Amino acid sequence: MRHVNAWLFLLPAMALIVAFTHVPAVNTFINSFFLDGRGGMPAEFVGLENFRYLLEDEVFLKVLRNNLLFASGTIPLSISLAMVMALLVNAKLPGQAWLRLSYFVPTVLPMIAVANIWLFFFTPEYGLLEQVRSFLGFSGVNWLGSESTALICIIAVAVWKDAGFFMIFYLAALQQVPPSLGEAAMLEGASRFCYYRRIVFPLLMPTTLFVLVNATINAFRMVDHLFVLTQGGPNNASSLLLYYIYEVSFKYWDTGYGATLTLVLLGFLGLASIIQFGVIEKRVHYR
Amino acid sequence: MFGLAKAIKCFLLSLLAICCLSGAAFAKQTELVFYFPVSVGGPITKIIEGMTTEFMKQHPDIKVTPVYAGIYRDTLTKALTALRGGEPPHVAVLLSTDMFTLIDENAVIPYDDILSPAEMSFTKNFFPGFMSNSQTGGKTWGIPFQRSTIVMYWNKEAFKAAGLDPNTPPKTWAELVSFGKKLTKKDASGQVTQWGVAIPSTGYAYWLFQALAIQNGAELMNQEGTKVFFDQPKAVEALQFLVDLAFKHEVSPKGTIDWATTPRDFFERRTAIMWTTTGNLTNVRTNAKFDFGVGMLPANARPGSPTGGGNFYIFKKTTPEQRKAAVTFVQWMTTADRAAQWGIDTGYVAVRPDAWQTKQMKAYVKGFPYAAVARDQLEYGVAELSTHDNQRVTKALDDAIQAAVNGSKKPADALKDAQKEAERILRRYNK
């Protein structure tokens, strides 16, 4: 009887997880062996053809490389920036509320609006960056139109947007640090640096793990800015995995290959969560 | 408990009322959902909504809901996504070049299946150049609506300032370069303040590149849309020319040039010459604060431009009444008078010869002769690049063009890669 009750309590959540997570995942796996049938024709079983193509698809390899660059750019930058901002707004400063607000604003703005603002910044010839540049007398850069700079621009926007969000978590964590620890450290004559290094940062580690998980997920699910800023161009220089999946699956309706690409994405996220919860989790708690 | 029962009863009654009401509405009104894209500047959405309102006033039995769905590519994506979801639009304006894709997806129905052969004669009213992208296999799949060609806009003040005759645009590639050099202005620190020419390489890169290829005497695909010829020497030369404009002659910005902001660059005097669709004509006329000219594209081996723009398609998932209503709507939207007015309001080429004979169009062309440039250029028009799986094939070409103008691949290598990719995509249509 007790089991029945327990299962009944689990049922709503189970139903949702199965319907929106497990079934689609299994479907994706099955679909990856098929070539999409055109115009209502049944899909054609092609075995490993989609996977073979994956390995010779230059665009995919480029997109994958972009995404890894994007992750290794945004994750450390946004986390460290968030921590610095949190430390700043945690200190007793005049106008502290305004400062907190202004750091947090990028997070509450709609993504598409944000991207449109940045689009104006990056516009060649008369965008804001160009105005600054011509004032300082450097030579012109076509920020979003050059293969060498497009991805960097996307990273900058993502960091700008994420850092404010992560700051909130750090701020909450900082305010949980008992003041008595700081007082004790002061009595012991520890330097400020030592206090942060030996007491504050270790106490922040669980938050850092949480933020790290979020940052990793964000790095792989970034797609909306691309629609506005670059459409993945020029020549796929700023295209990321999820955007490429969208293109393949919904622009070209190659759903089989789209499913294959989705498996790669799932694989990456799975790997990331194994590392984070299996390895890092064990080391973050202050003992 | 009584309260609950009452509430349920109330709910059921109102449900019944809604069903009856909408049933009554269905009985006398045919509903059409109409997707349309906007790809040029100006108040296109407002114009389209005005037209549909006017249509409904004249046809009270048909209700049209216009839905703005982004640029062409987004509109196609949305229409096909809605189709897979089971609720496609009933009628939509999509690229003429998406014809093969729409047929392959079993999404649209030819007009011949709705109308009798005698009624089909209305298709003869349109310019043959526009119909070539609308018919295949002896059937008519699309009716031309917002059709265009690429034209060249130039800033007459800039020409005068550079010592050029403001009424003589460059007529050949060589002139384009030599004029461009005179028109490119630098400030004291060596920075360019005005470029000679801007040919966009995002948005519709393949389209502008196709213009260059045509001018160099190259055809990019076969009639059936199953083969492409991207890496032929003449196409490579055309791409090399585009790259040279930026890197060798330095008359055009390096890197990609954005489709959407090019008109703005022109208004802001950042570029003296631009290539863009004639659909931007009214936009330019409204926003350019200087005297400007409009001309055919310069020639190399021959003059020429691909046609472009959108057709009306009717979707297959429609009732017979809806199909009839959709045809009525399409025919109403493309009458001579309305085609003329649409051309005047936007700058798109009025799609039928008799539209150019209407009083309002004659008066307009008299006061603004540039309105006729795109029509005259139709004589040298070539069907726009259109293949099976068109979006994907053009993406391969777009990527190649962007790689070349960014200097990351040589034009020959870039086009060879695009050719390889296109052949892989088209393999299933060549069986």
XYZ file of C-alpha atoms in Angstrom:
718
model
C 0.000 0.000 0.000
C 2.795 2.372 0.879
C 4.421 1.704 -2.482
C 1.222 2.552 -4.299
C 1.027 5.849 -2.499
C 4.619 6.663 -3.307
C 4.170 5.837 -6.972
C 0.993 7.893 -7.113
C 2.864 10.865 -5.719
C 5.619 10.363 -8.272
C 3.221 9.926 -11.158
C 2.706 13.562 -12.266
C 6.412 14.311 -12.338
C 7.177 10.946 -13.937
C 4.604 11.510 -16.643
C 6.106 14.878 -17.484
C 9.671 13.580 -17.525
C 8.761 10.607 -19.673
C 6.670 12.649 -22.086
C 9.082 15.539 -22.494
C 12.485 13.979 -21.882
C 12.658 10.227 -22.299
C 10.300 9.666 -25.211
C 11.845 12.463 -27.316
C 15.337 11.182 -26.517
C 14.500 7.662 -27.616
C 12.700 9.022 -30.677
C 15.732 11.070 -31.571
C 17.876 7.980 -31.357
C 15.519 6.044 -33.646
C 15.138 8.928 -36.107
C 18.869 9.195 -36.536
C 18.806 5.990 -38.592
C 16.312 7.355 -41.107
C 16.394 9.650 -44.093
C 13.467 12.042 -44.013
C 10.760 11.200 -46.554
C 9.674 14.117 -48.710
C 6.062 15.239 -48.990
C 4.386 12.750 -46.704
C 6.380 9.768 -48.010
C 7.484 7.355 -45.282
C 11.007 7.870 -43.980
C 13.647 5.610 -45.452
C 15.864 3.467 -43.213
C 19.493 4.220 -44.030
C 21.340 2.610 -41.121
C 24.499 4.476 -40.187
C 24.495 6.720 -43.261
C 23.668 9.820 -41.193
C 26.543 9.101 -38.807
C 28.946 8.543 -41.655
C 27.929 11.842 -43.164
C 28.370 13.506 -39.782
C 32.063 12.690 -39.875
C 32.602 14.156 -43.334
C 30.334 17.166 -42.832
C 32.736 20.090 -42.773
C 30.082 22.479 -41.541
C 29.407 20.232 -38.556
C 33.075 20.028 -37.651
C 33.361 23.783 -37.895
C 30.232 24.311 -35.808
C 31.513 21.899 -33.182
C 34.811 23.716 -32.987
C 32.939 27.030 -32.728
C 30.839 25.698 -29.900
C 33.854 24.476 -27.940
C 35.521 27.855 -28.424
C 32.298 29.537 -27.384
C 32.046 27.403 -24.237
C 35.680 27.910 -23.267
C 35.218 31.640 -23.807
C 31.902 32.262 -22.100
C 32.084 29.908 -19.117
C 35.215 31.186 -17.348
C 34.655 34.788 -18.370
C 31.052 35.033 -17.232
C 31.732 33.217 -13.962
C 34.733 35.297 -12.975
C 33.019 38.495 -14.014
C 29.956 37.507 -11.990
C 32.122 36.901 -8.936
C 33.860 40.247 -9.245
C 30.570 42.044 -9.685
C 29.064 40.258 -6.700
C 32.008 41.214 -4.491
C 31.662 44.809 -5.627
C 27.958 45.111 -4.943
C 28.246 43.186 -1.684
C 30.512 45.881 -0.268
C 28.912 48.824 1.464
C 28.913 51.398 -1.274
C 26.751 54.439 -1.850
C 24.214 53.732 -4.607
C 24.645 50.021 -4.077
C 21.043 49.220 -5.044
C 21.456 51.020 -8.367
C 24.673 49.195 -9.070
C 23.026 45.829 -8.395
C 20.139 46.774 -10.617
C 22.331 47.891 -13.479
C 24.366 44.665 -13.343
C 21.185 42.643 -13.406
C 19.425 44.533 -16.181
C 20.940 42.545 -19.094
C 19.400 39.401 -17.641
C 15.836 40.669 -17.538
C 15.878 42.144 -21.034
C 14.396 39.885 -23.714
C 17.111 38.075 -25.657
C 16.005 39.364 -29.033
C 15.935 42.956 -27.814
C 19.422 42.494 -26.392
C 20.656 41.147 -29.693
C 19.149 44.076 -31.547
C 20.910 46.528 -29.268
C 24.216 44.790 -29.862
C 23.557 44.643 -33.570
C 23.652 48.412 -33.503
C 26.912 48.353 -31.519
C 28.616 46.126 -34.071
C 27.290 47.725 -37.258
C 30.200 48.676 -39.475
C 30.757 52.327 -40.421
C 28.273 53.936 -38.037
C 27.740 51.485 -35.163
C 28.728 52.483 -31.636
C 31.983 50.511 -31.687
C 32.903 52.164 -34.963
C 32.206 55.603 -33.528
C 34.561 54.892 -30.639
C 37.085 53.362 -32.995
C 37.132 56.268 -35.408
C 37.444 58.632 -32.442
C 40.548 56.735 -31.315
C 41.791 56.456 -34.889
C 42.051 52.688 -35.373
C 41.266 51.122 -38.715
C 37.742 49.890 -39.438
C 36.583 46.414 -38.511
C 33.521 44.673 -39.889
C 32.760 43.013 -36.549
C 29.967 40.659 -37.477
C 30.934 40.350 -41.127
C 34.449 38.962 -40.663
C 35.136 35.332 -39.969
C 37.806 36.220 -37.429
C 35.650 38.446 -35.232
C 32.048 37.222 -35.552
C 32.341 34.506 -32.907
C 34.156 36.817 -30.505
C 31.273 39.263 -30.780
C 28.775 36.528 -29.969
C 30.876 35.514 -26.945
C 30.968 39.115 -25.728
C 27.177 39.406 -25.902
C 26.682 36.098 -24.095
C 29.103 37.037 -21.306
C 27.470 40.428 -20.911
C 24.105 38.760 -20.593
C 25.016 35.819 -18.345
C 27.334 37.540 -15.890
C 24.560 39.613 -14.336
C 22.437 36.541 -13.817
C 25.213 34.565 -12.146
C 26.041 37.575 -9.996
C 22.693 37.192 -8.227
C 23.640 33.693 -7.063
C 27.030 34.813 -5.878
C 25.510 37.758 -4.087
C 23.081 35.466 -2.282
C 25.926 33.113 -1.365
C 28.136 35.957 -0.159
C 25.416 37.149 2.157
C 25.225 33.650 3.635
C 28.858 33.814 4.726
C 28.678 34.275 8.503
C 30.209 37.632 9.539
C 31.833 35.893 12.512
C 34.273 34.181 10.136
C 35.423 37.549 8.848
C 35.765 38.889 12.367
C 37.734 35.844 13.446
C 40.031 36.185 10.462
C 40.583 39.821 11.298
C 41.473 38.946 14.934
C 43.913 36.339 13.700
C 45.531 39.019 11.549
C 44.766 37.360 8.179
C 45.152 39.597 5.145
C 42.122 40.445 3.026
C 43.491 38.345 0.217
C 43.991 35.404 2.572
C 40.465 35.812 3.906
C 38.986 35.593 0.435
C 41.236 32.790 -0.720
C 40.925 30.546 2.315
C 37.411 31.329 3.537
C 35.118 33.094 1.061
C 35.951 31.279 -2.168
C 35.777 27.806 -0.640
C 32.417 28.706 0.870
C 31.264 29.834 -2.568
C 32.213 26.549 -4.221
C 28.719 24.948 -4.153
C 27.402 28.093 -5.836
C 30.220 27.955 -8.349
C 29.273 24.394 -9.228
C 25.662 25.412 -9.703
C 26.679 28.360 -11.856
C 29.096 26.190 -13.794
C 26.342 23.747 -14.659
C 24.159 26.609 -15.808
C 26.931 28.222 -17.804
C 27.687 24.951 -19.560
C 24.066 24.441 -20.473
C 23.840 28.027 -21.690
C 26.917 27.578 -23.826
C 25.298 24.700 -25.671
C 21.816 26.040 -25.966
C 22.703 29.479 -27.245
C 20.651 30.121 -30.359
C 18.488 33.245 -30.176
C 21.237 35.844 -30.502
C 22.439 34.134 -33.642
C 19.119 34.678 -35.364
C 19.447 38.415 -34.975
C 23.172 38.995 -35.058
C 24.762 36.771 -37.690
C 22.507 33.896 -38.777
C 25.528 31.743 -38.133
C 27.539 33.515 -40.815
C 29.752 34.558 -42.434
C 30.521 31.128 -43.842
C 29.365 29.464 -40.591
C 32.060 31.249 -38.603
C 29.671 32.015 -35.756
C 27.273 29.101 -36.090
C 26.773 27.001 -32.962
C 25.544 23.443 -32.544
C 21.945 24.211 -31.642
C 21.603 26.743 -34.441
C 22.954 24.208 -36.922
C 20.475 21.635 -35.609
C 17.694 24.149 -36.133
C 18.829 24.829 -39.668
C 19.130 21.189 -40.636
C 15.906 20.088 -38.962
C 13.534 22.972 -39.591
C 14.906 24.915 -42.535
C 15.884 21.946 -44.653
C 13.623 19.408 -42.943
C 16.378 16.823 -42.903
C 14.988 15.486 -39.649
C 17.052 12.295 -39.680
C 20.347 14.130 -39.821
C 18.985 16.674 -37.362
C 18.345 13.828 -34.936
C 21.900 12.588 -35.426
C 23.231 16.035 -34.586
C 20.962 16.205 -31.563
C 22.497 12.972 -30.278
C 25.894 14.643 -30.405
C 24.543 17.537 -28.377
C 22.991 15.133 -25.866
C 26.296 13.339 -25.629
C 28.111 16.547 -24.811
C 25.657 17.594 -22.157
C 25.705 14.084 -20.669
C 29.486 14.149 -20.517
C 29.452 17.566 -18.918
C 27.007 16.484 -16.241
C 28.996 13.325 -15.469
C 32.105 15.414 -14.955
C 30.304 17.998 -12.907
C 28.319 15.747 -10.625
C 30.580 12.731 -10.602
C 33.920 14.451 -10.158
C 33.619 18.082 -9.167
C 30.649 17.695 -6.835
C 32.734 15.577 -4.465
C 35.245 18.356 -3.992
C 33.168 21.470 -3.628
C 31.909 21.188 -0.090
C 33.868 22.864 2.668
C 34.775 20.259 5.204
C -22.336 21.561 -4.826
C -25.127 23.563 -6.376
C -22.725 26.314 -7.291
C -20.474 23.872 -9.149
C -23.339 22.319 -11.095
C -24.510 25.762 -12.081
C -21.057 26.749 -13.187
C -20.718 23.621 -15.326
C -24.098 24.209 -16.894
C -23.189 27.779 -17.605
C -19.916 26.686 -19.174
C -21.583 24.090 -21.381
C -24.200 26.550 -22.533
C -21.615 29.123 -23.489
C -19.590 26.432 -25.276
C -22.706 25.540 -27.251
C -23.293 29.186 -28.054
C -19.730 29.576 -29.337
C -20.094 26.455 -31.507
C -23.357 27.731 -32.987
C -21.932 31.170 -33.648
C -18.795 29.938 -35.339
C -20.843 27.386 -37.237
C -22.973 30.183 -38.554
C -19.853 32.104 -39.484
C -18.440 29.117 -41.361
C -21.663 28.762 -43.275
C -21.311 32.094 -44.981
C -17.600 32.943 -44.740
C -14.598 31.129 -46.097
C -11.560 31.757 -43.943
C -8.080 32.099 -45.428
C -4.820 32.385 -43.552
C -2.293 34.254 -45.664
C 1.462 34.283 -44.882
C 3.607 36.990 -46.393
C 7.255 38.042 -46.028
C 8.870 41.462 -45.953
C 12.329 41.708 -47.458
C 12.711 45.390 -48.229
C 12.426 48.643 -46.309
C 9.206 50.641 -46.072
C 5.738 50.043 -44.627
C 5.031 46.808 -46.543
C 3.000 45.244 -43.733
C 0.654 48.193 -43.688
C 0.210 48.143 -47.447
C -0.588 44.422 -47.474
C -3.049 44.760 -44.620
C -4.715 47.649 -46.402
C -5.070 45.542 -49.530
C -6.596 42.565 -47.696
C -9.053 44.830 -45.880
C -10.102 46.295 -49.196
C -10.448 42.783 -50.633
C -12.699 41.692 -47.767
C -14.871 44.762 -48.251
C -15.475 43.691 -51.824
C -15.797 39.987 -50.938
C -17.713 39.797 -47.667
C -17.947 36.003 -48.011
C -14.170 35.588 -47.662
C -12.175 36.397 -44.550
C -8.420 36.777 -45.059
C -6.062 36.857 -42.097
C -2.682 38.237 -43.215
C 0.265 36.981 -41.162
C 3.641 38.682 -41.426
C 6.214 35.894 -41.153
C 9.676 37.499 -41.442
C 11.993 37.470 -44.458
C 11.399 34.943 -47.234
C 13.479 32.209 -45.630
C 11.656 32.526 -42.312
C 8.295 32.548 -44.046
C 9.085 29.291 -45.817
C 10.328 27.773 -42.568
C 7.165 28.831 -40.792
C 4.872 27.611 -43.548
C 6.569 24.193 -43.730
C 6.661 23.871 -39.953
C 2.956 24.687 -39.827
C 2.407 22.144 -42.589
C 4.079 19.416 -40.528
C 1.983 20.497 -37.590
C -1.117 20.040 -39.733
C -2.160 23.697 -39.928
C -0.470 25.270 -42.938
C -1.536 28.655 -44.279
C -4.037 28.437 -47.110
C -2.217 30.875 -49.306
C 1.272 32.336 -49.008
C 3.781 34.518 -50.796
C 7.047 32.587 -51.001
C 10.120 32.818 -53.208
C 9.484 31.774 -56.764
C 12.610 29.652 -56.388
C 11.066 27.614 -53.589
C 8.750 26.021 -56.145
C 10.644 22.711 -56.301
C 10.906 22.529 -52.528
C 7.188 23.118 -52.133
C 6.378 20.483 -54.746
C 8.775 17.989 -53.160
C 7.157 18.602 -49.792
C 3.757 17.970 -51.357
C 2.750 21.299 -49.844
C 1.135 23.194 -52.699
C -1.411 22.527 -55.408
C -1.054 23.732 -59.005
C -3.552 26.318 -60.190
C -4.460 23.935 -63.032
C -6.041 21.587 -60.488
C -8.392 24.306 -59.257
C -9.300 26.113 -62.451
C -10.564 24.891 -65.809
C -8.189 25.201 -68.800
C -10.217 28.175 -70.052
C -9.881 29.935 -66.704
C -6.144 29.242 -66.712
C -5.655 31.649 -69.586
C -5.226 34.451 -67.040
C -1.635 33.276 -66.560
C -0.850 34.699 -70.016
C -1.312 38.191 -68.585
C 2.014 38.079 -66.773
C 5.519 38.758 -68.077
C 6.903 35.463 -69.464
C 10.166 36.175 -67.636
C 8.340 35.920 -64.322
C 6.323 32.862 -65.332
C 9.477 30.845 -66.088
C 10.096 30.520 -62.347
C 6.428 29.739 -61.710
C 5.800 26.785 -64.008
C 7.326 23.358 -64.308
C 6.162 20.093 -65.845
C 3.408 21.937 -67.740
C 1.698 23.172 -64.584
C 1.455 26.577 -62.970
C 2.419 26.474 -59.300
C 2.834 30.129 -58.526
C 1.387 33.467 -59.606
C 3.879 36.357 -59.661
C 3.312 39.039 -57.072
C 6.266 40.878 -55.562
C 8.759 40.194 -58.296
C 11.974 41.999 -58.827
C 15.335 42.167 -60.496
C 18.552 43.574 -59.116
C 19.198 47.170 -60.113
C 21.987 49.624 -59.449
C 21.376 52.779 -57.441
C 23.884 55.605 -57.521
C 24.291 58.874 -55.666
C 24.382 61.700 -58.207
C 25.898 64.177 -55.755
C 28.764 61.817 -55.087
C 29.278 61.400 -58.840
C 29.423 65.167 -59.295
C 31.835 65.556 -56.402
C 34.100 62.897 -57.930
C 34.089 64.668 -61.297
C 31.873 62.093 -62.978
C 28.804 62.764 -65.078
C 25.906 62.232 -62.649
C 23.710 60.916 -65.447
C 26.113 58.272 -66.735
C 26.324 55.188 -64.523
C 29.027 52.565 -65.094
C 28.005 50.356 -68.005
C 30.694 47.671 -67.771
C 32.652 45.933 -65.039
C 35.747 47.903 -66.016
C 33.833 51.160 -65.628
C 32.445 50.004 -62.316
C 36.000 49.640 -61.066
C 37.299 52.898 -62.525
C 34.266 54.878 -61.329
C 34.507 53.130 -57.986
C 38.108 54.239 -57.560
C 37.107 57.854 -58.128
C 34.164 57.507 -55.769
C 36.102 55.966 -52.885
C 37.023 58.817 -50.589
C 39.456 58.779 -47.709
C 39.928 61.250 -44.900
C 43.221 62.757 -43.734
C 44.151 59.694 -41.658
C 43.628 57.383 -44.621
C 40.273 56.025 -43.529
C 37.580 55.454 -46.068
C 34.596 57.731 -45.560
C 32.777 56.750 -48.729
C 33.016 53.496 -50.626
C 32.628 53.240 -54.368
C 30.274 50.304 -54.541
C 28.461 47.889 -52.216
C 27.244 44.488 -53.404
C 25.637 42.699 -50.418
C 26.947 39.265 -49.472
C 24.528 38.271 -46.721
C 20.807 37.579 -46.965
C 20.717 36.856 -50.675
C 24.412 36.460 -51.518
C 23.714 33.762 -54.112
C 21.328 36.114 -55.913
C 23.785 38.971 -56.331
C 26.517 36.521 -57.226
C 24.243 35.018 -59.843
C 23.938 38.468 -61.425
C 27.722 38.599 -61.783
C 27.790 35.052 -63.128
C 25.124 35.859 -65.733
C 27.016 38.951 -66.785
C 30.076 36.778 -67.236
C 28.063 34.364 -69.371
C 27.570 31.553 -66.859
C 24.411 29.575 -66.103
C 24.410 28.196 -62.565
C 21.826 25.412 -62.865
C 19.802 23.305 -65.295
C 16.101 23.793 -66.026
C 14.999 20.767 -64.009
C 16.689 22.004 -60.864
C 18.700 18.814 -60.486
C 22.185 20.008 -61.452
C 24.301 23.031 -60.602
C 27.458 24.389 -62.217
C 29.061 26.427 -59.468
C 32.714 25.613 -60.140
C 32.847 26.347 -63.871
C 35.611 28.806 -64.827
C 33.210 31.631 -65.726
C 31.527 31.453 -62.337
C 34.925 31.434 -60.636
C 35.872 34.561 -62.591
C 32.675 36.246 -61.453
C 33.420 35.489 -57.813
C 37.018 36.580 -58.300
C 35.694 39.919 -59.557
C 33.533 40.328 -56.463
C 36.523 39.590 -54.239
C 38.767 41.903 -56.256
C 36.386 44.805 -55.712
C 37.341 44.752 -52.038
C 40.888 43.395 -51.976
C 42.511 44.386 -55.256
C 40.704 47.518 -56.375
C 39.721 48.565 -52.833
C 36.467 50.179 -53.923
C 34.240 48.093 -51.657
C 34.397 47.206 -47.942
C 36.241 44.015 -47.000
C 34.352 41.169 -45.332
C 30.679 40.531 -45.877
C 28.356 43.395 -46.740
C 25.018 43.137 -45.007
C 21.895 42.906 -47.151
C 19.640 44.644 -44.640
C 21.870 47.630 -43.905
C 23.083 48.313 -47.453
C 20.223 50.743 -48.257
C 21.020 52.529 -45.023
C 24.709 52.773 -46.022
C 23.526 54.350 -49.238
C 21.334 56.910 -47.436
C 24.173 57.725 -45.036
C 26.495 58.318 -48.026
C 28.753 55.483 -46.917
C 28.581 54.017 -50.382
C 28.078 55.843 -53.656
C 26.750 52.879 -55.641
C 24.725 49.962 -54.355
C 23.198 46.889 -55.903
C 19.926 45.793 -54.410
C 16.437 44.711 -55.379
C 14.191 47.095 -57.254
C 11.783 46.355 -54.391
C 13.742 48.935 -52.416
C 12.978 51.672 -54.926
C 10.235 53.412 -52.959
C 12.264 53.001 -49.783
C 15.213 54.755 -51.420
C 13.007 57.414 -52.931
C 11.552 58.200 -49.514
C 14.783 58.130 -47.526
C 17.602 59.327 -49.779
C 18.244 62.990 -49.022
C 20.082 63.500 -52.293
C 19.476 63.126 -56.003
C 19.976 59.520 -57.056
C 19.879 57.451 -60.212
C 18.676 53.932 -60.948
C 20.112 51.860 -63.751
C 20.599 48.396 -65.125
C 23.513 46.420 -63.766
C 26.800 46.860 -65.617
C 27.669 44.242 -68.220
C 30.720 42.161 -68.835
C 30.227 39.495 -71.490
C 26.554 40.480 -71.552
C 24.144 42.563 -69.469
C 21.854 40.708 -67.134
C 20.234 40.127 -63.801
C 18.400 37.178 -62.327
C 14.736 37.754 -61.651
C 13.722 37.371 -58.067
C 10.998 37.797 -55.548
C 7.841 36.064 -54.499
C 4.859 34.229 -55.949
C 1.443 33.374 -54.579
C 1.173 29.672 -53.733
C -1.984 27.829 -52.713
C -1.535 25.061 -50.183
C -2.850 21.579 -50.726
C -4.386 21.186 -47.295
C -7.426 23.301 -48.180
C -11.091 22.631 -48.841
C -12.436 23.153 -52.392
C -14.161 26.341 -51.186
C -10.933 27.627 -49.723
C -9.069 26.874 -52.943
C -11.644 28.802 -54.964
C -11.522 31.654 -52.451
C -7.728 31.628 -52.561
C -7.718 31.903 -56.351
C -10.199 34.769 -56.140
C -7.892 36.482 -53.659
C -4.770 35.904 -55.768
C -6.447 37.144 -58.932
C -7.768 40.187 -57.101
C -4.301 41.000 -55.724
C -2.742 40.800 -59.199
C -5.179 42.696 -61.406
C -3.549 45.263 -63.664
C -4.623 48.198 -61.505
C -3.523 46.632 -58.282
C -0.232 45.365 -59.685
C 0.429 48.920 -60.835
C -0.442 50.423 -57.460
C 1.662 47.798 -55.644
C 4.579 48.586 -57.941
C 4.212 52.301 -57.221
C 3.900 51.789 -53.460
C 6.923 49.520 -53.154
C 9.107 49.660 -56.243
C 8.604 46.003 -57.125
C 8.144 45.370 -60.845
C 4.465 45.421 -61.772
C 4.144 41.821 -62.893
C 2.052 42.209 -66.067
C 2.472 44.320 -69.196
C -1.023 45.784 -69.036
C -0.301 47.182 -65.567
C 2.213 49.475 -67.275
C -0.553 50.749 -69.555
C -2.796 51.896 -66.706
C -3.302 55.599 -66.175
C -1.740 55.711 -62.718
C 1.375 53.812 -63.832
C 1.860 55.977 -66.912
C 1.604 59.107 -64.789
C 4.037 57.641 -62.259
C 6.649 56.609 -64.828
C 6.368 60.009 -66.485
C 7.194 61.743 -63.229
C 9.764 59.133 -62.152
C 11.291 57.314 -65.159
C 13.523 55.146 -62.955
C 10.453 53.119 -62.047
C 10.683 51.455 -65.456
C 14.331 50.393 -65.242
C 13.615 46.994 -63.727
C 10.942 46.301 -66.330
C 13.308 47.203 -69.151
C 15.993 45.030 -67.628
C 13.604 42.061 -67.815
C 14.657 41.799 -71.444
C 18.046 40.551 -70.164
C 16.536 38.704 -67.217
C 17.457 35.111 -66.437
C 15.566 32.709 -64.179
C 16.804 32.869 -60.598
C 18.839 29.985 -59.187
C 16.276 27.373 -58.266
C 16.839 23.708 -57.506
C 15.359 20.926 -55.458
C 16.116 21.474 -51.772
C 16.727 25.060 -52.813
C 17.408 26.562 -49.387
C 20.155 24.105 -48.740
C 21.803 24.392 -52.132
C 21.782 28.180 -51.988
C 23.202 28.020 -48.449
C 26.146 26.029 -49.797
C 26.687 28.749 -52.395
C 26.186 31.547 -49.829
C 28.842 29.968 -47.602
C 31.259 29.790 -50.508
C 30.703 33.440 -51.417
C 31.180 34.540 -47.815
C 34.330 32.473 -47.456
C 35.690 34.133 -50.595
C 34.859 37.735 -49.684
C 36.338 37.113 -46.250
C 39.532 35.903 -47.864
C 39.466 32.579 -46.041
C 39.167 30.544 -49.255
C 40.204 31.201 -52.842
C 37.149 31.669 -55.105
C 37.965 28.513 -57.080
C 38.279 26.382 -53.929
C 35.204 27.886 -52.323
C 33.072 27.176 -55.376
C 34.502 23.683 -55.703
C 33.409 22.970 -52.123
C 29.967 24.418 -52.792
C 29.657 22.292 -55.923
C 30.567 19.164 -53.973
C 28.054 19.960 -51.240
C 25.297 20.761 -53.754
C 25.923 17.524 -55.626
C 25.561 15.582 -52.404
C 22.263 17.318 -51.619
C 20.916 16.831 -55.143
C 21.994 13.176 -55.338
C 18.558 11.893 -54.356
C 16.912 13.903 -57.146
C 19.277 12.554 -59.802
C 18.430 8.905 -59.367
